[in-house]
């Protein structure tokens, strides 16, 4: 039996309608190098989506490989309650230098969703233990995504992932998110004063007293289609949270580690959250690890004699896994030794121009938007009215299939095509990706229009 057939015999792939695999069987990857993935037949694919936004510094990066290998011969894992190890301690010492100010205490888990659950429970218990038992609910933005577990889904608001589970989910308070491409105020992202904060204000006035925390994807709503909003909105949200004693949770799982041009998206706003979730790029996309970081103020509300029952009784078996820490340490070493952010900024300008050049004449590109090296293009039926193609046509998916055949992994979000490559991508690789993307989009449009 061929490998792909065996795969389908056994494996239920994530986020997939498995029937689609009849027409597009799984591509079996043999090895990776830099921005390239290679299948069993030796075909190369540019990994322009960083394998779900996590690969930060290239596949099989020699320095990260070496870091993990060295750790592997010393210690693979140890219980993290009452035990610790040097890689975890060094990692915190180094991360504290690069995360937003005031975040000082690190709680380890093993995936992004888990770090969100941890943040939600931490916020709830903090309010409870500091005399605010009425503060039980969470606020979140529309079109937000925070992971797949029940708590994370509850504060997520994308019907595609959450709707069917509604009866299982918490009753959260939804705030209309900024939508800069289709701005209801007719404003422009680059010089607006976030008039759309009005819906947040209303929600805080009505529900502030019963809200323990608000969770946001700062500046970039990734799963919503790489929707980008300006830092001024985040600043205003921070002020509202302070005014109403609502904790602010930053889900920087997608935005952390240089993806938005600065180390963390909150840095653009010159503000800090009360709790920050990180994962994906943390280990360079190598190993499943996440951290929920918080302030002394929150930590102190749990610190008491054991019998007061204030401890955070939250744990995951693989908390603080040493191999994950070794990978993360190697990533931090690379950031210190190489001009990763500077180079990514140069590549970002280059990519912006390349996309503008390649798609200037295409009437079906609604917007080309970018933050850091992340670039997204919204394919629409009519660029003037911003009317979308019928979702059933799966335009983005058609482009995706064509791009795979030409060596580009361009997995879209609905009809939004996006580039979110490893930060070490080269100009020639970007040009190649843009070229394939253009050909595949034009072909698809020809077929459907
Ligand atoms: C990926 C992601 C998550 C979930 O992380 P997992 O490791 O897939 O559980 C949560 N929030 C954001 C913003 C993400 O991009």
CSV table of C-alpha atoms and ligand atoms in Angstrom, one decimal:
chain,number,residue,atom,x,y,z
A,1,UNK,CA,0.0,0.0,0.0
A,2,UNK,CA,1.3,3.5,-0.8
A,3,UNK,CA,2.1,5.7,2.2
A,4,UNK,CA,-0.7,8.2,1.3
A,5,UNK,CA,-3.2,5.4,1.3
A,6,UNK,CA,-2.0,4.0,4.6
A,7,UNK,CA,-2.2,7.5,6.0
A,8,UNK,CA,-5.8,7.8,5.1
A,9,UNK,CA,-6.5,4.3,6.5
A,10,UNK,CA,-5.3,5.5,9.9
A,11,UNK,CA,-5.1,9.2,10.3
A,12,UNK,CA,-7.8,11.8,11.0
A,13,UNK,CA,-6.1,15.1,10.0
A,14,UNK,CA,-6.7,18.4,11.9
A,15,UNK,CA,-9.0,21.0,10.6
A,16,UNK,CA,-9.9,19.0,7.5
A,17,UNK,CA,-13.0,17.7,5.7
A,18,UNK,CA,-11.5,14.2,5.2
A,19,UNK,CA,-13.5,13.7,2.0
A,20,UNK,CA,-11.4,16.5,0.4
A,21,UNK,CA,-8.5,14.1,0.6
A,22,UNK,CA,-10.1,11.8,-2.0
A,23,UNK,CA,-9.2,14.5,-4.5
A,24,UNK,CA,-6.1,15.9,-2.7
A,25,UNK,CA,-4.4,13.1,-0.8
A,26,UNK,CA,-2.0,14.0,2.0
A,27,UNK,CA,1.5,15.1,0.9
A,28,UNK,CA,4.0,13.0,2.7
A,29,UNK,CA,6.9,15.2,3.7
A,30,UNK,CA,10.3,13.5,4.0
A,31,UNK,CA,12.5,16.3,5.2
A,32,UNK,CA,12.8,20.1,5.4
A,33,UNK,CA,15.5,22.7,5.0
A,34,UNK,CA,15.2,26.4,5.5
A,35,UNK,CA,11.9,27.6,4.0
A,36,UNK,CA,11.6,24.4,2.0
A,37,UNK,CA,9.7,21.1,2.6
A,38,UNK,CA,10.5,18.1,0.5
A,39,UNK,CA,8.1,15.2,-0.2
A,40,UNK,CA,8.9,11.6,-0.7
A,41,UNK,CA,9.4,12.1,-4.5
A,42,UNK,CA,11.8,15.0,-3.9
A,43,UNK,CA,9.4,17.8,-4.8
A,44,UNK,CA,10.1,21.0,-3.0
A,45,UNK,CA,7.5,23.3,-1.4
A,46,UNK,CA,8.1,26.8,-0.1
A,47,UNK,CA,6.5,26.8,3.3
A,48,UNK,CA,5.1,30.3,3.0
A,49,UNK,CA,2.7,29.8,6.0
A,50,UNK,CA,5.5,28.6,8.3
A,51,UNK,CA,3.7,25.3,8.9
A,52,UNK,CA,0.7,26.9,10.6
A,53,UNK,CA,2.7,30.1,11.7
A,54,UNK,CA,5.0,28.3,14.0
A,55,UNK,CA,8.3,27.8,12.1
A,56,UNK,CA,10.2,30.9,12.8
A,57,UNK,CA,13.8,30.4,11.7
A,58,UNK,CA,13.6,27.7,9.0
A,59,UNK,CA,13.2,23.9,9.1
A,60,UNK,CA,16.1,21.9,10.4
A,61,UNK,CA,17.9,25.0,11.6
A,62,UNK,CA,21.3,23.7,12.6
A,63,UNK,CA,21.6,25.8,15.7
A,64,UNK,CA,18.2,24.7,17.1
A,65,UNK,CA,18.9,21.1,16.1
A,66,UNK,CA,22.1,21.2,18.1
A,67,UNK,CA,20.4,22.7,21.1
A,68,UNK,CA,17.9,20.0,21.3
A,69,UNK,CA,20.4,17.2,20.6
A,70,UNK,CA,22.6,18.4,23.5
A,71,UNK,CA,19.7,18.5,25.9
A,72,UNK,CA,18.5,15.1,24.8
A,73,UNK,CA,21.6,13.4,26.1
A,74,UNK,CA,21.2,15.1,29.5
A,75,UNK,CA,17.5,15.0,30.4
A,76,UNK,CA,14.4,14.5,28.3
A,77,UNK,CA,11.7,15.3,30.9
A,78,UNK,CA,11.1,15.7,34.6
A,79,UNK,CA,8.1,16.4,36.8
A,80,UNK,CA,7.9,20.2,37.1
A,81,UNK,CA,6.2,20.4,40.5
A,82,UNK,CA,8.9,20.9,43.1
A,83,UNK,CA,11.5,20.1,40.5
A,84,UNK,CA,13.1,22.3,38.0
A,85,UNK,CA,16.0,22.5,35.5
A,86,UNK,CA,18.5,25.0,34.2
A,87,UNK,CA,17.0,25.3,30.6
A,88,UNK,CA,13.6,26.5,32.0
A,89,UNK,CA,15.2,28.9,34.4
A,90,UNK,CA,17.5,30.4,31.8
A,91,UNK,CA,14.7,30.7,29.4
A,92,UNK,CA,12.6,32.8,31.8
A,93,UNK,CA,15.6,34.9,32.6
A,94,UNK,CA,16.0,35.6,28.8
A,95,UNK,CA,12.4,36.0,27.9
A,96,UNK,CA,11.9,38.6,30.6
A,97,UNK,CA,14.3,40.8,28.7
A,98,UNK,CA,12.1,40.8,25.5
A,99,UNK,CA,8.5,40.6,26.7
A,100,UNK,CA,6.4,43.7,27.5
A,101,UNK,CA,7.3,45.3,30.9
A,102,UNK,CA,5.8,44.1,34.1
A,103,UNK,CA,5.3,40.5,33.2
A,104,UNK,CA,7.4,38.4,35.6
A,105,UNK,CA,6.0,35.0,36.4
A,106,UNK,CA,6.0,32.1,33.9
A,107,UNK,CA,3.5,29.2,33.9
A,108,UNK,CA,4.5,26.5,31.4
A,109,UNK,CA,2.1,24.3,29.3
A,110,UNK,CA,2.3,22.5,26.1
A,111,UNK,CA,0.2,24.2,23.4
A,112,UNK,CA,-1.4,27.5,22.6
A,113,UNK,CA,-4.9,26.5,23.6
A,114,UNK,CA,-3.7,25.2,27.0
A,115,UNK,CA,-1.9,28.5,27.6
A,116,UNK,CA,-5.2,30.3,27.0
A,117,UNK,CA,-7.1,28.0,29.3
A,118,UNK,CA,-4.4,28.8,31.9
A,119,UNK,CA,-4.9,32.5,31.4
A,120,UNK,CA,-8.7,32.3,31.7
A,121,UNK,CA,-8.5,30.3,34.9
A,122,UNK,CA,-5.8,32.5,36.4
A,123,UNK,CA,-7.8,35.6,35.7
A,124,UNK,CA,-11.0,34.2,37.2
A,125,UNK,CA,-9.3,32.9,40.3
A,126,UNK,CA,-7.4,36.2,40.7
A,127,UNK,CA,-10.7,38.2,40.8
A,128,UNK,CA,-12.3,35.7,43.1
A,129,UNK,CA,-9.4,35.8,45.6
A,130,UNK,CA,-9.1,39.6,45.6
A,131,UNK,CA,-12.7,40.2,46.6
A,132,UNK,CA,-14.4,40.3,43.2
A,133,UNK,CA,-16.4,37.1,43.1
A,134,UNK,CA,-19.0,38.8,40.8
A,135,UNK,CA,-16.4,39.1,38.1
A,136,UNK,CA,-16.9,35.8,36.4
A,137,UNK,CA,-17.4,36.5,32.7
A,138,UNK,CA,-15.0,37.1,29.8
A,139,UNK,CA,-15.0,39.7,27.0
A,140,UNK,CA,-13.6,39.0,23.6
A,141,UNK,CA,-13.7,40.4,20.1
A,142,UNK,CA,-15.8,39.2,17.3
A,143,UNK,CA,-13.9,37.0,14.7
A,144,UNK,CA,-11.4,36.1,17.4
A,145,UNK,CA,-9.5,32.9,17.6
A,146,UNK,CA,-7.9,31.5,20.7
A,147,UNK,CA,-7.6,27.8,20.2
A,148,UNK,CA,-9.8,24.7,20.2
A,149,UNK,CA,-10.3,23.6,23.8
A,150,UNK,CA,-13.7,24.4,25.4
A,151,UNK,CA,-12.5,27.5,27.3
A,152,UNK,CA,-10.5,28.8,24.4
A,153,UNK,CA,-13.4,28.1,22.0
A,154,UNK,CA,-15.7,30.0,24.3
A,155,UNK,CA,-13.7,33.2,23.9
A,156,UNK,CA,-13.3,32.5,20.2
A,157,UNK,CA,-16.0,33.8,18.1
A,158,UNK,CA,-15.5,32.3,14.7
A,159,UNK,CA,-18.6,30.3,13.7
A,160,UNK,CA,-16.5,28.0,11.6
A,161,UNK,CA,-14.8,26.6,14.7
A,162,UNK,CA,-17.2,27.3,17.5
A,163,UNK,CA,-20.8,27.4,16.4
A,164,UNK,CA,-21.7,23.8,16.6
A,165,UNK,CA,-20.3,23.6,20.1
A,166,UNK,CA,-22.3,26.6,21.4
A,167,UNK,CA,-24.3,24.6,23.9
A,168,UNK,CA,-21.1,23.4,25.5
A,169,UNK,CA,-19.5,26.9,25.8
A,170,UNK,CA,-19.3,29.7,28.4
A,171,UNK,CA,-21.5,32.7,28.0
A,172,UNK,CA,-19.0,35.4,27.0
A,173,UNK,CA,-19.4,39.1,26.1
A,174,UNK,CA,-18.7,39.8,22.5
A,175,UNK,CA,-17.4,43.1,21.3
A,176,UNK,CA,-17.5,44.1,17.6
A,177,UNK,CA,-13.8,43.9,16.5
A,178,UNK,CA,-12.2,46.6,14.4
A,179,UNK,CA,-12.6,45.8,10.7
A,180,UNK,CA,-10.3,48.1,8.9
A,181,UNK,CA,-10.8,46.8,5.4
A,182,UNK,CA,-14.6,47.3,5.7
A,183,UNK,CA,-14.5,50.1,8.2
A,184,UNK,CA,-18.0,51.2,9.1
A,185,UNK,CA,-16.7,54.7,10.0
A,186,UNK,CA,-15.0,55.1,6.6
A,187,UNK,CA,-11.7,55.6,8.3
A,188,UNK,CA,-8.3,54.4,7.2
A,189,UNK,CA,-6.1,52.0,9.3
A,190,UNK,CA,-3.0,54.2,9.1
A,191,UNK,CA,-4.4,57.4,10.5
A,192,UNK,CA,-7.5,56.6,12.5
A,193,UNK,CA,-8.3,57.2,16.1
A,194,UNK,CA,-10.2,53.9,16.6
A,195,UNK,CA,-13.7,55.3,16.7
A,196,UNK,CA,-14.8,51.7,16.6
A,197,UNK,CA,-13.7,51.4,20.3
A,198,UNK,CA,-17.3,52.7,20.9
A,199,UNK,CA,-18.7,49.2,20.9
A,200,UNK,CA,-16.1,48.2,23.5
A,201,UNK,CA,-17.0,51.2,25.7
A,202,UNK,CA,-20.7,50.2,25.6
A,203,UNK,CA,-19.8,46.7,26.7
A,204,UNK,CA,-17.6,47.9,29.5
A,205,UNK,CA,-20.3,50.2,30.8
A,206,UNK,CA,-22.9,47.4,30.7
A,207,UNK,CA,-20.9,44.4,31.7
A,208,UNK,CA,-17.6,45.7,33.2
A,209,UNK,CA,-18.6,44.9,36.8
A,210,UNK,CA,-19.3,41.2,36.0
A,211,UNK,CA,-16.2,40.8,33.8
A,212,UNK,CA,-13.0,39.3,35.1
A,213,UNK,CA,-10.9,39.6,31.9
A,214,UNK,CA,-10.9,40.6,28.3
A,215,UNK,CA,-8.8,38.5,25.8
A,216,UNK,CA,-7.5,39.9,22.5
A,217,UNK,CA,-5.3,38.9,19.6
A,218,UNK,CA,-3.2,42.1,19.6
A,219,UNK,CA,-3.2,43.9,16.2
A,220,UNK,CA,-3.7,40.8,14.1
A,221,UNK,CA,-6.7,38.6,14.1
A,222,UNK,CA,-5.0,35.7,12.4
A,223,UNK,CA,-7.7,33.1,11.8
A,224,UNK,CA,-10.2,35.8,10.8
A,225,UNK,CA,-8.1,36.3,7.6
A,226,UNK,CA,-5.1,38.1,8.9
A,227,UNK,CA,-7.2,41.1,9.8
A,228,UNK,CA,-5.0,44.0,11.0
A,229,UNK,CA,-5.9,46.9,13.3
A,230,UNK,CA,-3.9,49.8,14.6
A,231,UNK,CA,-2.1,50.1,18.0
A,232,UNK,CA,-4.4,53.0,19.1
A,233,UNK,CA,-7.2,50.5,19.5
A,234,UNK,CA,-5.1,48.4,21.8
A,235,UNK,CA,-4.2,51.5,23.9
A,236,UNK,CA,-7.8,52.4,24.3
A,237,UNK,CA,-8.7,48.9,25.3
A,238,UNK,CA,-5.9,48.9,27.9
A,239,UNK,CA,-7.4,52.2,29.3
A,240,UNK,CA,-10.9,50.7,29.5
A,241,UNK,CA,-9.7,47.6,31.2
A,242,UNK,CA,-7.9,49.7,33.8
A,243,UNK,CA,-11.0,51.8,34.3
A,244,UNK,CA,-13.2,48.8,35.0
A,245,UNK,CA,-10.7,46.6,36.8
A,246,UNK,CA,-10.9,44.0,34.0
A,247,UNK,CA,-7.7,42.1,33.3
A,248,UNK,CA,-6.3,42.2,29.8
A,249,UNK,CA,-5.1,38.9,28.4
A,250,UNK,CA,-2.9,39.2,25.3
A,251,UNK,CA,-3.0,36.1,23.0
A,252,UNK,CA,0.4,36.6,21.4
A,253,UNK,CA,0.5,33.0,20.3
A,254,UNK,CA,0.6,34.0,16.6
A,255,UNK,CA,2.0,37.5,17.0
A,256,UNK,CA,4.9,36.8,19.3
A,257,UNK,CA,8.6,36.6,18.4
A,258,UNK,CA,8.9,39.2,15.7
A,259,UNK,CA,6.0,38.2,13.5
A,260,UNK,CA,4.5,41.8,13.5
A,261,UNK,CA,7.9,43.5,13.1
A,262,UNK,CA,8.5,44.0,16.8
A,263,UNK,CA,9.2,41.2,19.3
A,264,UNK,CA,5.6,41.3,20.5
A,265,UNK,CA,2.5,43.0,19.1
A,266,UNK,CA,1.9,44.8,22.3
A,267,UNK,CA,5.2,46.6,21.9
A,268,UNK,CA,3.6,48.6,19.0
A,269,UNK,CA,1.1,50.1,21.5
A,270,UNK,CA,3.7,50.9,24.2
A,271,UNK,CA,1.5,49.0,26.7
A,272,UNK,CA,1.5,45.7,28.6
A,273,UNK,CA,-1.2,43.2,29.2
A,274,UNK,CA,-1.8,41.6,32.6
A,275,UNK,CA,-1.4,38.1,31.2
A,276,UNK,CA,0.4,37.1,28.0
A,277,UNK,CA,0.1,33.8,26.2
A,278,UNK,CA,2.9,32.6,23.9
A,279,UNK,CA,3.5,29.4,22.0
A,280,UNK,CA,4.1,28.8,18.2
A,281,UNK,CA,7.3,30.7,17.6
A,282,UNK,CA,8.5,30.1,21.1
A,283,UNK,CA,10.4,26.9,20.2
A,284,UNK,CA,11.0,28.1,16.6
A,285,UNK,CA,8.1,25.8,15.6
A,286,UNK,CA,10.0,22.7,16.8
A,287,UNK,CA,8.2,21.4,19.9
A,288,UNK,CA,4.9,21.9,21.5
A,289,UNK,CA,5.4,24.3,24.3
A,290,UNK,CA,3.5,27.4,25.6
A,291,UNK,CA,3.9,29.8,28.4
A,292,UNK,CA,1.3,32.0,30.2
A,293,UNK,CA,3.2,35.0,31.7
A,294,UNK,CA,1.7,37.3,34.3
A,295,UNK,CA,2.5,40.1,36.8
A,296,UNK,CA,3.7,40.0,40.4
A,297,UNK,CA,0.3,41.5,41.3
A,298,UNK,CA,-1.6,38.5,40.0
A,299,UNK,CA,0.9,36.0,41.3
A,300,UNK,CA,0.8,37.5,44.8
A,301,UNK,CA,-3.0,36.9,45.0
A,302,UNK,CA,-2.3,33.2,44.9
A,303,UNK,CA,0.6,33.3,47.4
A,304,UNK,CA,-0.5,32.2,50.9
A,305,UNK,CA,-0.3,29.4,53.5
A,306,UNK,CA,-1.3,26.2,51.9
A,307,UNK,CA,-4.5,25.8,54.0
A,308,UNK,CA,-5.9,29.0,52.7
A,309,UNK,CA,-6.5,27.1,49.5
A,310,UNK,CA,-5.4,29.9,47.2
A,311,UNK,CA,-2.9,28.0,45.1
A,312,UNK,CA,-3.3,27.7,41.3
A,313,UNK,CA,-4.0,24.0,41.2
A,314,UNK,CA,-3.4,23.8,37.4
A,315,UNK,CA,-0.9,21.5,35.8
A,316,UNK,CA,0.0,19.7,32.6
A,317,UNK,CA,2.2,16.6,32.6
A,318,UNK,CA,4.7,18.1,30.1
A,319,UNK,CA,5.0,21.5,31.8
A,320,UNK,CA,8.4,22.9,31.3
A,321,UNK,CA,9.6,20.1,29.1
A,322,UNK,CA,13.4,20.5,28.9
A,323,UNK,CA,13.6,19.7,25.2
A,324,UNK,CA,11.1,22.4,24.4
A,325,UNK,CA,13.1,24.8,26.7
A,326,UNK,CA,16.3,23.9,24.9
A,327,UNK,CA,14.7,24.7,21.5
A,328,UNK,CA,13.4,28.0,22.9
A,329,UNK,CA,16.8,28.8,24.3
A,330,UNK,CA,18.4,28.2,20.9
A,331,UNK,CA,15.9,30.5,19.3
A,332,UNK,CA,16.7,33.2,21.8
A,333,UNK,CA,20.4,32.8,21.1
A,334,UNK,CA,19.8,33.3,17.4
A,335,UNK,CA,17.8,36.4,18.1
A,336,UNK,CA,20.7,37.8,20.1
A,337,UNK,CA,23.4,36.8,17.7
A,338,UNK,CA,21.8,37.6,14.3
A,339,UNK,CA,19.9,40.6,13.0
A,340,UNK,CA,16.7,38.5,12.5
A,341,UNK,CA,14.2,41.4,13.0
A,342,UNK,CA,16.2,43.8,10.9
A,343,UNK,CA,16.4,41.4,8.0
A,344,UNK,CA,12.7,40.5,8.3
A,345,UNK,CA,11.9,44.2,8.1
A,346,UNK,CA,13.9,44.5,4.9
A,347,UNK,CA,12.2,41.4,3.5
A,348,UNK,CA,8.8,42.8,4.5
A,349,UNK,CA,9.3,46.0,2.4
A,350,UNK,CA,10.5,43.9,-0.4
A,351,UNK,CA,7.5,41.6,-0.3
A,352,UNK,CA,5.1,44.5,-0.1
A,353,UNK,CA,6.5,46.0,-3.3
A,354,UNK,CA,6.6,42.6,-5.0
A,355,UNK,CA,2.9,41.9,-4.2
A,356,UNK,CA,1.9,45.4,-5.4
A,357,UNK,CA,3.8,44.9,-8.6
A,358,UNK,CA,2.4,41.4,-9.2
A,359,UNK,CA,-1.2,42.2,-8.4
A,360,UNK,CA,-1.6,45.8,-9.5
A,361,UNK,CA,-3.6,44.8,-12.5
A,362,UNK,CA,-5.8,42.3,-10.8
A,363,UNK,CA,-9.3,43.6,-10.3
A,364,UNK,CA,-10.1,40.9,-7.8
A,365,UNK,CA,-7.7,41.8,-5.1
A,366,UNK,CA,-9.6,43.8,-2.5
A,367,UNK,CA,-6.7,44.7,-0.2
A,368,UNK,CA,-3.1,43.9,0.2
A,369,UNK,CA,-2.4,44.4,3.9
A,370,UNK,CA,0.6,43.7,6.0
A,371,UNK,CA,2.1,43.9,9.5
A,372,UNK,CA,5.7,42.8,9.9
A,373,UNK,CA,6.5,40.1,7.4
A,374,UNK,CA,2.9,38.9,7.4
A,375,UNK,CA,1.1,39.9,4.2
A,376,UNK,CA,-2.5,39.1,3.2
A,377,UNK,CA,-4.5,39.6,0.1
A,378,UNK,CA,-8.3,39.5,0.2
A,379,UNK,CA,-9.7,38.0,-3.0
A,380,UNK,CA,-13.1,39.6,-3.8
A,381,UNK,CA,-15.7,39.4,-6.5
A,382,UNK,CA,-15.7,43.2,-6.8
A,383,UNK,CA,-13.0,45.4,-5.4
A,384,UNK,CA,-15.1,48.5,-5.5
A,385,UNK,CA,-18.0,47.2,-3.4
A,386,UNK,CA,-15.7,44.7,-1.5
A,387,UNK,CA,-18.2,42.0,-2.2
A,388,UNK,CA,-16.8,38.6,-1.6
A,389,UNK,CA,-17.1,35.5,-3.9
A,390,UNK,CA,-19.7,33.0,-2.7
A,391,UNK,CA,-18.0,31.0,0.0
A,392,UNK,CA,-19.2,27.8,-1.7
A,393,UNK,CA,-16.9,28.5,-4.6
A,394,UNK,CA,-13.9,28.0,-2.3
A,395,UNK,CA,-11.8,30.3,-4.4
A,396,UNK,CA,-8.9,30.3,-1.9
A,397,UNK,CA,-8.9,26.5,-1.9
A,398,UNK,CA,-8.7,26.3,-5.7
A,399,UNK,CA,-5.6,28.6,-5.6
A,400,UNK,CA,-4.2,26.4,-2.8
A,401,UNK,CA,-4.5,23.2,-4.8
A,402,UNK,CA,-2.8,24.8,-7.9
A,403,UNK,CA,0.0,26.3,-5.8
A,404,UNK,CA,0.8,22.9,-4.3
A,405,UNK,CA,1.4,21.4,-7.7
A,406,UNK,CA,3.9,24.2,-8.4
A,407,UNK,CA,5.8,24.0,-5.1
A,408,UNK,CA,4.1,26.5,-2.8
A,409,UNK,CA,2.4,25.8,0.4
A,410,UNK,CA,-0.1,28.6,0.4
A,411,UNK,CA,-2.9,27.3,2.6
A,412,UNK,CA,-5.5,30.2,2.7
A,413,UNK,CA,-8.0,31.4,5.2
A,414,UNK,CA,-11.2,31.3,3.2
A,415,UNK,CA,-10.6,33.7,0.3
A,416,UNK,CA,-7.7,35.4,2.0
A,417,UNK,CA,-4.3,34.4,0.6
A,418,UNK,CA,-1.5,35.2,3.0
A,419,UNK,CA,2.2,35.0,3.4
A,420,UNK,CA,3.5,34.4,6.9
A,421,UNK,CA,6.9,32.8,6.1
A,422,UNK,CA,9.9,32.0,8.4
A,423,UNK,CA,11.6,35.2,9.2
A,424,UNK,CA,14.8,34.0,7.5
A,425,UNK,CA,13.2,33.8,4.0
A,426,UNK,CA,15.3,35.3,1.2
A,427,UNK,CA,14.3,37.7,-1.5
A,428,UNK,CA,14.5,35.1,-4.3
A,429,UNK,CA,12.3,32.8,-2.4
A,430,UNK,CA,9.7,35.5,-1.9
A,431,UNK,CA,9.8,36.4,-5.6
A,432,UNK,CA,9.3,32.7,-6.5
A,433,UNK,CA,6.3,32.5,-4.1
A,434,UNK,CA,4.7,35.7,-5.4
A,435,UNK,CA,5.1,34.4,-9.0
A,436,UNK,CA,3.5,31.1,-8.3
A,437,UNK,CA,0.7,32.8,-6.3
A,438,UNK,CA,0.0,35.2,-9.1
A,439,UNK,CA,-0.1,32.4,-11.8
A,440,UNK,CA,-2.4,30.3,-9.7
A,441,UNK,CA,-4.8,33.1,-8.8
A,442,UNK,CA,-5.1,34.3,-12.4
A,443,UNK,CA,-5.8,30.8,-13.6
A,444,UNK,CA,-8.4,30.3,-10.9
A,445,UNK,CA,-10.1,33.5,-11.7
A,446,UNK,CA,-10.1,32.7,-15.4
A,447,UNK,CA,-11.9,29.4,-14.6
A,448,UNK,CA,-14.5,30.9,-12.3
A,449,UNK,CA,-15.3,34.3,-13.8
B,1,LIG,C1,-2.6,28.9,17.0
B,1,LIG,C2,-3.3,29.8,17.9
B,1,LIG,C3,-3.9,29.4,19.1
B,1,LIG,C4,-3.9,27.9,19.5
B,1,LIG,O1,-2.7,27.3,19.7
B,1,LIG,P1,-2.6,25.7,19.6
B,1,LIG,O2,-1.2,25.4,19.9
B,1,LIG,O3,-3.0,25.4,18.2
B,1,LIG,O4,-3.5,25.1,20.6
B,1,LIG,C5,-4.5,30.3,19.9
B,1,LIG,N1,-4.5,31.6,19.6
B,1,LIG,C6,-3.9,32.1,18.5
B,1,LIG,C7,-3.9,33.5,18.2
B,1,LIG,C8,-3.3,31.2,17.6
B,1,LIG,O5,-2.8,31.6,16.4
